[in-house]
Short mmCIF file of the C-alpha atoms (twelve columns), coordinates in Angstrom:
data_MODEL
# 
_entry.id   MODEL 
# 
loop_
_atom_site.group_PDB 
_atom_site.id 
_atom_site.type_symbol 
_atom_site.label_atom_id 
_atom_site.label_alt_id 
_atom_site.label_comp_id 
_atom_site.label_asym_id 
_atom_site.label_seq_id 
_atom_site.Cartn_x 
_atom_site.Cartn_y 
_atom_site.Cartn_z 
_atom_site.pdbx_PDB_model_num 
ATOM 1   C CA . UNK A 1   -41.438 -8.146  -3.898  1 
ATOM 2   C CA . UNK A 2   -38.469 -10.511 -4.382  1 
ATOM 3   C CA . UNK A 3   -35.654 -8.690  -5.862  1 
ATOM 4   C CA . UNK A 4   -32.772 -11.496 -5.876  1 
ATOM 5   C CA . UNK A 5   -33.265 -15.275 -6.146  1 
ATOM 6   C CA . UNK A 6   -30.301 -17.658 -5.650  1 
ATOM 7   C CA . UNK A 7   -30.646 -21.242 -6.479  1 
ATOM 8   C CA . UNK A 8   -27.178 -22.306 -7.268  1 
ATOM 9   C CA . UNK A 9   -25.739 -25.692 -6.848  1 
ATOM 10  C CA . UNK A 10  -28.751 -27.787 -6.837  1 
ATOM 11  C CA . UNK A 11  -29.766 -30.399 -9.135  1 
ATOM 12  C CA . UNK A 12  -32.775 -28.172 -10.951 1 
ATOM 13  C CA . UNK A 13  -33.734 -29.302 -14.254 1 
ATOM 14  C CA . UNK A 14  -36.225 -26.575 -15.191 1 
ATOM 15  C CA . UNK A 15  -37.625 -23.329 -13.635 1 
ATOM 16  C CA . UNK A 16  -41.441 -22.502 -13.354 1 
ATOM 17  C CA . UNK A 17  -42.844 -21.527 -16.499 1 
ATOM 18  C CA . UNK A 18  -44.720 -18.638 -14.972 1 
ATOM 19  C CA . UNK A 19  -41.499 -17.259 -13.265 1 
ATOM 20  C CA . UNK A 20  -41.505 -14.283 -15.596 1 
ATOM 21  C CA . UNK A 21  -45.030 -13.421 -15.004 1 
ATOM 22  C CA . UNK A 22  -44.660 -13.353 -11.019 1 
ATOM 23  C CA . UNK A 23  -41.348 -12.232 -9.852  1 
ATOM 24  C CA . UNK A 24  -41.951 -8.867  -11.840 1 
ATOM 25  C CA . UNK A 25  -39.526 -6.933  -9.388  1 
ATOM 26  C CA . UNK A 26  -36.792 -9.455  -9.671  1 
ATOM 27  C CA . UNK A 27  -33.379 -7.788  -10.337 1 
ATOM 28  C CA . UNK A 28  -30.906 -10.618 -9.850  1 
ATOM 29  C CA . UNK A 29  -31.432 -14.297 -10.993 1 
ATOM 30  C CA . UNK A 30  -28.531 -16.808 -10.156 1 
ATOM 31  C CA . UNK A 31  -29.399 -20.494 -11.347 1 
ATOM 32  C CA . UNK A 32  -25.576 -21.593 -11.700 1 
ATOM 33  C CA . UNK A 33  -24.497 -25.000 -11.231 1 
ATOM 34  C CA . UNK A 34  -27.728 -26.971 -11.987 1 
ATOM 35  C CA . UNK A 35  -28.951 -28.963 -14.690 1 
ATOM 36  C CA . UNK A 36  -31.222 -26.710 -16.591 1 
ATOM 37  C CA . UNK A 37  -31.762 -27.392 -20.323 1 
ATOM 38  C CA . UNK A 38  -33.744 -24.377 -21.120 1 
ATOM 39  C CA . UNK A 39  -34.736 -21.169 -19.409 1 
ATOM 40  C CA . UNK A 40  -38.390 -20.477 -19.585 1 
ATOM 41  C CA . UNK A 41  -39.867 -18.190 -22.232 1 
ATOM 42  C CA . UNK A 42  -41.497 -16.063 -19.447 1 
ATOM 43  C CA . UNK A 43  -37.999 -14.779 -18.172 1 
ATOM 44  C CA . UNK A 44  -38.055 -12.104 -20.916 1 
ATOM 45  C CA . UNK A 45  -40.836 -10.414 -19.014 1 
ATOM 46  C CA . UNK A 46  -38.503 -9.676  -16.247 1 
ATOM 47  C CA . UNK A 47  -37.881 -6.107  -17.166 1 
ATOM 48  C CA . UNK A 48  -36.561 -5.125  -13.995 1 
ATOM 49  C CA . UNK A 49  -33.539 -8.033  -14.274 1 
ATOM 50  C CA . UNK A 50  -30.212 -6.690  -14.127 1 
ATOM 51  C CA . UNK A 51  -28.102 -9.848  -13.582 1 
ATOM 52  C CA . UNK A 52  -28.648 -13.173 -14.988 1 
ATOM 53  C CA . UNK A 53  -26.497 -16.008 -14.103 1 
ATOM 54  C CA . UNK A 54  -26.815 -19.346 -15.745 1 
ATOM 55  C CA . UNK A 55  -23.435 -20.776 -16.180 1 
ATOM 56  C CA . UNK A 56  -22.500 -24.388 -15.680 1 
ATOM 57  C CA . UNK A 57  -25.703 -25.930 -16.609 1 
ATOM 58  C CA . UNK A 58  -26.847 -27.902 -19.631 1 
ATOM 59  C CA . UNK A 59  -28.411 -25.058 -21.719 1 
ATOM 60  C CA . UNK A 60  -29.340 -25.947 -25.353 1 
ATOM 61  C CA . UNK A 61  -30.711 -22.585 -26.346 1 
ATOM 62  C CA . UNK A 62  -31.592 -19.264 -24.974 1 
ATOM 63  C CA . UNK A 63  -35.099 -17.618 -25.115 1 
ATOM 64  C CA . UNK A 64  -36.025 -15.541 -28.026 1 
ATOM 65  C CA . UNK A 65  -36.961 -11.766 -27.378 1 
ATOM 66  C CA . UNK A 66  -34.253 -11.008 -24.990 1 
ATOM 67  C CA . UNK A 67  -34.718 -7.424  -26.360 1 
ATOM 68  C CA . UNK A 68  -37.481 -7.262  -23.569 1 
ATOM 69  C CA . UNK A 69  -34.785 -7.327  -20.855 1 
ATOM 70  C CA . UNK A 70  -34.022 -3.675  -21.109 1 
ATOM 71  C CA . UNK A 71  -32.222 -3.142  -17.773 1 
ATOM 72  C CA . UNK A 72  -30.075 -6.404  -17.837 1 
ATOM 73  C CA . UNK A 73  -26.375 -5.535  -17.405 1 
ATOM 74  C CA . UNK A 74  -24.726 -8.698  -16.906 1 
ATOM 75  C CA . UNK A 75  -25.529 -11.988 -18.722 1 
ATOM 76  C CA . UNK A 76  -23.523 -15.101 -17.853 1 
ATOM 77  C CA . UNK A 77  -24.175 -18.155 -19.933 1 
ATOM 78  C CA . UNK A 78  -20.757 -19.762 -19.645 1 
ATOM 79  C CA . UNK A 79  -19.690 -23.298 -19.161 1 
ATOM 80  C CA . UNK A 80  -22.546 -24.986 -20.927 1 
ATOM 81  C CA . UNK A 81  -20.054 -26.597 -22.849 1 
ATOM 82  C CA . UNK A 82  -21.223 -28.942 -25.896 1 
ATOM 83  C CA . UNK A 83  -24.759 -28.058 -25.272 1 
ATOM 84  C CA . UNK A 84  -25.047 -24.417 -26.095 1 
ATOM 85  C CA . UNK A 85  -24.156 -23.884 -29.779 1 
ATOM 86  C CA . UNK A 86  -26.017 -20.829 -30.789 1 
ATOM 87  C CA . UNK A 87  -26.892 -17.327 -29.558 1 
ATOM 88  C CA . UNK A 88  -30.250 -15.623 -30.447 1 
ATOM 89  C CA . UNK A 89  -30.055 -12.586 -32.760 1 
ATOM 90  C CA . UNK A 90  -31.853 -10.774 -29.974 1 
ATOM 91  C CA . UNK A 91  -28.903 -10.945 -27.714 1 
ATOM 92  C CA . UNK A 92  -27.437 -7.836  -29.765 1 
ATOM 93  C CA . UNK A 93  -30.471 -5.891  -28.785 1 
ATOM 94  C CA . UNK A 94  -29.821 -5.796  -25.145 1 
ATOM 95  C CA . UNK A 95  -29.588 -2.142  -25.032 1 
ATOM 96  C CA . UNK A 96  -28.219 -1.997  -21.329 1 
ATOM 97  C CA . UNK A 97  -26.016 -4.964  -21.400 1 
ATOM 98  C CA . UNK A 98  -22.416 -4.126  -20.032 1 
ATOM 99  C CA . UNK A 99  -20.710 -7.583  -19.641 1 
ATOM 100 C CA . UNK A 100 -21.423 -10.778 -21.549 1 
ATOM 101 C CA . UNK A 101 -19.587 -14.039 -20.794 1 
ATOM 102 C CA . UNK A 102 -20.534 -17.119 -23.353 1 
ATOM 103 C CA . UNK A 103 -17.185 -18.701 -22.699 1 
ATOM 104 C CA . UNK A 104 -16.611 -22.506 -22.721 1 
ATOM 105 C CA . UNK A 105 -19.665 -23.358 -24.810 1 
ATOM 106 C CA . UNK A 106 -19.579 -24.703 -28.511 1 
ATOM 107 C CA . UNK A 107 -20.258 -21.525 -30.305 1 
ATOM 108 C CA . UNK A 108 -18.849 -20.846 -33.845 1 
ATOM 109 C CA . UNK A 109 -20.694 -17.691 -34.850 1 
ATOM 110 C CA . UNK A 110 -21.555 -14.402 -32.755 1 
ATOM 111 C CA . UNK A 111 -24.767 -12.744 -34.118 1 
ATOM 112 C CA . UNK A 112 -24.309 -9.779  -36.433 1 
ATOM 113 C CA . UNK A 113 -26.619 -7.918  -34.184 1 
ATOM 114 C CA . UNK A 114 -23.623 -7.900  -31.555 1 
ATOM 115 C CA . UNK A 115 -22.275 -4.942  -33.460 1 
ATOM 116 C CA . UNK A 116 -25.080 -2.664  -32.073 1 
ATOM 117 C CA . UNK A 117 -24.175 -3.323  -28.400 1 
ATOM 118 C CA . UNK A 118 -22.846 0.240   -27.900 1 
ATOM 119 C CA . UNK A 119 -22.930 -0.174  -23.968 1 
ATOM 120 C CA . UNK A 120 -20.757 -3.495  -23.920 1 
ATOM 121 C CA . UNK A 121 -17.726 -3.105  -22.123 1 
ATOM 122 C CA . UNK A 122 -16.532 -6.805  -21.427 1 
ATOM 123 C CA . UNK A 123 -16.743 -9.843  -23.499 1 
ATOM 124 C CA . UNK A 124 -15.607 -13.275 -22.821 1 
ATOM 125 C CA . UNK A 125 -15.570 -15.968 -25.475 1 
ATOM 126 C CA . UNK A 126 -12.645 -18.114 -24.789 1 
ATOM 127 C CA . UNK A 127 -13.277 -21.943 -25.212 1 
ATOM 128 C CA . UNK A 128 -15.487 -21.698 -28.132 1 
ATOM 129 C CA . UNK A 129 -14.666 -23.008 -31.683 1 
ATOM 130 C CA . UNK A 130 -15.212 -19.613 -33.021 1 
ATOM 131 C CA . UNK A 131 -14.938 -19.036 -36.816 1 
ATOM 132 C CA . UNK A 132 -17.048 -15.619 -36.964 1 
ATOM 133 C CA . UNK A 133 -15.460 -13.134 -36.154 1 
ATOM 134 C CA . UNK A 134 -11.905 -14.666 -37.130 1 
ATOM 135 C CA . UNK A 135 -9.123  -14.895 -34.684 1 
ATOM 136 C CA . UNK A 136 -7.292  -11.927 -36.046 1 
ATOM 137 C CA . UNK A 137 -10.285 -9.666  -35.426 1 
ATOM 138 C CA . UNK A 138 -10.519 -10.755 -31.545 1 
ATOM 139 C CA . UNK A 139 -6.792  -10.133 -31.343 1 
ATOM 140 C CA . UNK A 140 -7.574  -6.361  -31.871 1 
ATOM 141 C CA . UNK A 141 -9.878  -6.215  -28.905 1 
ATOM 142 C CA . UNK A 142 -13.700 -5.767  -28.325 1 
ATOM 143 C CA . UNK A 143 -13.909 -2.585  -30.332 1 
ATOM 144 C CA . UNK A 144 -12.782 -4.467  -33.383 1 
ATOM 145 C CA . UNK A 145 -15.247 -7.233  -32.703 1 
ATOM 146 C CA . UNK A 146 -18.304 -5.005  -32.456 1 
ATOM 147 C CA . UNK A 147 -16.985 -2.990  -35.574 1 
ATOM 148 C CA . UNK A 148 -16.593 -5.998  -37.778 1 
ATOM 149 C CA . UNK A 149 -19.949 -7.385  -36.807 1 
ATOM 150 C CA . UNK A 150 -21.621 -4.187  -37.531 1 
ATOM 151 C CA . UNK A 151 -19.958 -3.911  -40.869 1 
ATOM 152 C CA . UNK A 152 -21.059 -7.562  -41.435 1 
ATOM 153 C CA . UNK A 153 -24.545 -6.659  -40.573 1 
ATOM 154 C CA . UNK A 154 -24.589 -3.819  -42.685 1 
ATOM 155 C CA . UNK A 155 -23.385 -5.868  -45.773 1 
ATOM 156 C CA . UNK A 156 -19.778 -4.959  -45.540 1 
ATOM 157 C CA . UNK A 157 -18.646 -8.544  -45.775 1 
ATOM 158 C CA . UNK A 158 -20.085 -9.862  -48.940 1 
ATOM 159 C CA . UNK A 159 -19.738 -13.604 -50.349 1 
ATOM 160 C CA . UNK A 160 -19.029 -14.071 -53.878 1 
ATOM 161 C CA . UNK A 161 -21.897 -13.882 -56.526 1 
ATOM 162 C CA . UNK A 162 -23.781 -16.815 -57.038 1 
ATOM 163 C CA . UNK A 163 -24.310 -18.427 -60.499 1 
ATOM 164 C CA . UNK A 164 -27.885 -17.798 -61.672 1 
ATOM 165 C CA . UNK A 165 -30.169 -20.813 -61.637 1 
ATOM 166 C CA . UNK A 166 -32.865 -21.980 -63.707 1 
ATOM 167 C CA . UNK A 167 -35.362 -21.316 -60.899 1 
ATOM 168 C CA . UNK A 168 -34.829 -17.532 -61.475 1 
ATOM 169 C CA . UNK A 169 -35.715 -17.615 -65.074 1 
ATOM 170 C CA . UNK A 170 -38.943 -19.701 -64.397 1 
ATOM 171 C CA . UNK A 171 -39.906 -17.038 -61.932 1 
ATOM 172 C CA . UNK A 172 -39.128 -14.311 -64.417 1 
ATOM 173 C CA . UNK A 173 -41.315 -15.690 -66.957 1 
ATOM 174 C CA . UNK A 174 -44.070 -16.746 -64.594 1 
ATOM 175 C CA . UNK A 175 -43.465 -20.403 -65.013 1 
ATOM 176 C CA . UNK A 176 -42.735 -20.696 -61.401 1 
ATOM 177 C CA . UNK A 177 -43.707 -18.805 -58.301 1 
ATOM 178 C CA . UNK A 178 -42.389 -19.010 -54.667 1 
ATOM 179 C CA . UNK A 179 -39.692 -18.239 -52.488 1 
ATOM 180 C CA . UNK A 180 -36.056 -19.365 -52.253 1 
ATOM 181 C CA . UNK A 181 -34.350 -19.615 -49.173 1 
ATOM 182 C CA . UNK A 182 -30.722 -19.708 -49.788 1 
ATOM 183 C CA . UNK A 183 -27.221 -19.080 -47.734 1 
ATOM 184 C CA . UNK A 184 -23.630 -19.188 -48.603 1 
ATOM 185 C CA . UNK A 185 -20.990 -21.422 -47.169 1 
ATOM 186 C CA . UNK A 186 -17.218 -20.436 -46.768 1 
ATOM 187 C CA . UNK A 187 -16.537 -23.962 -46.218 1 
ATOM 188 C CA . UNK A 188 -15.035 -25.439 -43.188 1 
ATOM 189 C CA . UNK A 189 -12.656 -23.325 -41.203 1 
ATOM 190 C CA . UNK A 190 -10.630 -24.370 -38.214 1 
ATOM 191 C CA . UNK A 191 -12.128 -22.935 -35.090 1 
ATOM 192 C CA . UNK A 192 -9.923  -21.392 -32.474 1 
ATOM 193 C CA . UNK A 193 -9.520  -20.988 -28.653 1 
ATOM 194 C CA . UNK A 194 -8.805  -17.637 -27.054 1 
ATOM 195 C CA . UNK A 195 -5.737  -17.430 -24.900 1 
ATOM 196 C CA . UNK A 196 -5.012  -16.560 -21.552 1 
ATOM 197 C CA . UNK A 197 -7.468  -18.093 -19.377 1 
ATOM 198 C CA . UNK A 198 -8.743  -16.273 -16.243 1 
ATOM 199 C CA . UNK A 199 -10.877 -18.575 -13.713 1 
ATOM 200 C CA . UNK A 200 -13.887 -17.497 -12.619 1 
ATOM 201 C CA . UNK A 201 -14.038 -16.224 -9.093  1 
ATOM 202 C CA . UNK A 202 -16.252 -17.860 -6.535  1 
ATOM 203 C CA . UNK A 203 -17.430 -21.453 -5.660  1 
ATOM 204 C CA . UNK A 204 -18.170 -22.092 -9.473  1 
ATOM 205 C CA . UNK A 205 -14.558 -21.707 -10.327 1 
ATOM 206 C CA . UNK A 206 -12.455 -24.643 -11.636 1 
ATOM 207 C CA . UNK A 207 -10.494 -24.943 -8.212  1 
ATOM 208 C CA . UNK A 208 -13.824 -25.760 -6.449  1 
ATOM 209 C CA . UNK A 209 -15.299 -27.938 -9.123  1 
ATOM 210 C CA . UNK A 210 -14.034 -31.191 -9.944  1 
ATOM 211 C CA . UNK A 211 -16.225 -32.160 -13.144 1 
ATOM 212 C CA . UNK A 212 -14.207 -30.200 -15.842 1 
ATOM 213 C CA . UNK A 213 -12.387 -31.560 -19.015 1 
ATOM 214 C CA . UNK A 214 -8.567  -31.069 -19.157 1 
ATOM 215 C CA . UNK A 215 -8.852  -28.673 -22.063 1 
ATOM 216 C CA . UNK A 216 -10.900 -26.187 -19.492 1 
ATOM 217 C CA . UNK A 217 -8.580  -26.695 -16.552 1 
ATOM 218 C CA . UNK A 218 -5.415  -25.786 -18.585 1 
ATOM 219 C CA . UNK A 219 -6.675  -23.830 -21.460 1 
ATOM 220 C CA . UNK A 220 -6.052  -20.122 -21.371 1 
ATOM 221 C CA . UNK A 221 -8.504  -17.272 -22.052 1 
ATOM 222 C CA . UNK A 222 -8.935  -13.606 -22.656 1 
ATOM 223 C CA . UNK A 223 -11.205 -10.891 -21.511 1 
ATOM 224 C CA . UNK A 224 -11.919 -8.002  -23.962 1 
ATOM 225 C CA . UNK A 225 -12.574 -4.816  -22.308 1 
ATOM 226 C CA . UNK A 226 -13.019 -1.011  -23.626 1 
# 
């Protein structure tokens, strides 16, 4: 019957693998300021969960199938610093999400699926070397960011056409069969950091924690609101 679990400020390196199958009525899970590397996959079975706070850990990745968290409203995975480099595509399928904080990680690209997040009202991305969406889009606010990602998802931002390779000809004439996995590269682009940093309230804020880099302590940030 547990609805709230607070395990902040410990030295946890992992959570029970079966947590999602057992705490079926959990509405808030707070595990910030630990040493978690991964969240168990079963966490996606917590369909009653409304708040997930996993900031200030060492998360390398987030579980797939996040779309199963149909009641999740607040997700905070900020300040995993150099460890968290990517967000799963399923993060854009969180239909009830209102607030998303992924600040102070090492994320370069936001998933196109985030263009579908109609209920999202607050997005925090400062402290990431973001390349996509570009800085000029973020300057226009959350609505512009979601519009950019939605257009990109629908093919609005197309890369220059590639030159045809000899492999295609072999496939055409039945000489070669198989699948070609390809991608485009826009080259290396300089990342950026959102300005006007606002500290996180509570015990996990910079004024209560000493083990932060100078860039985090003195960097500005921005919150995007509708």
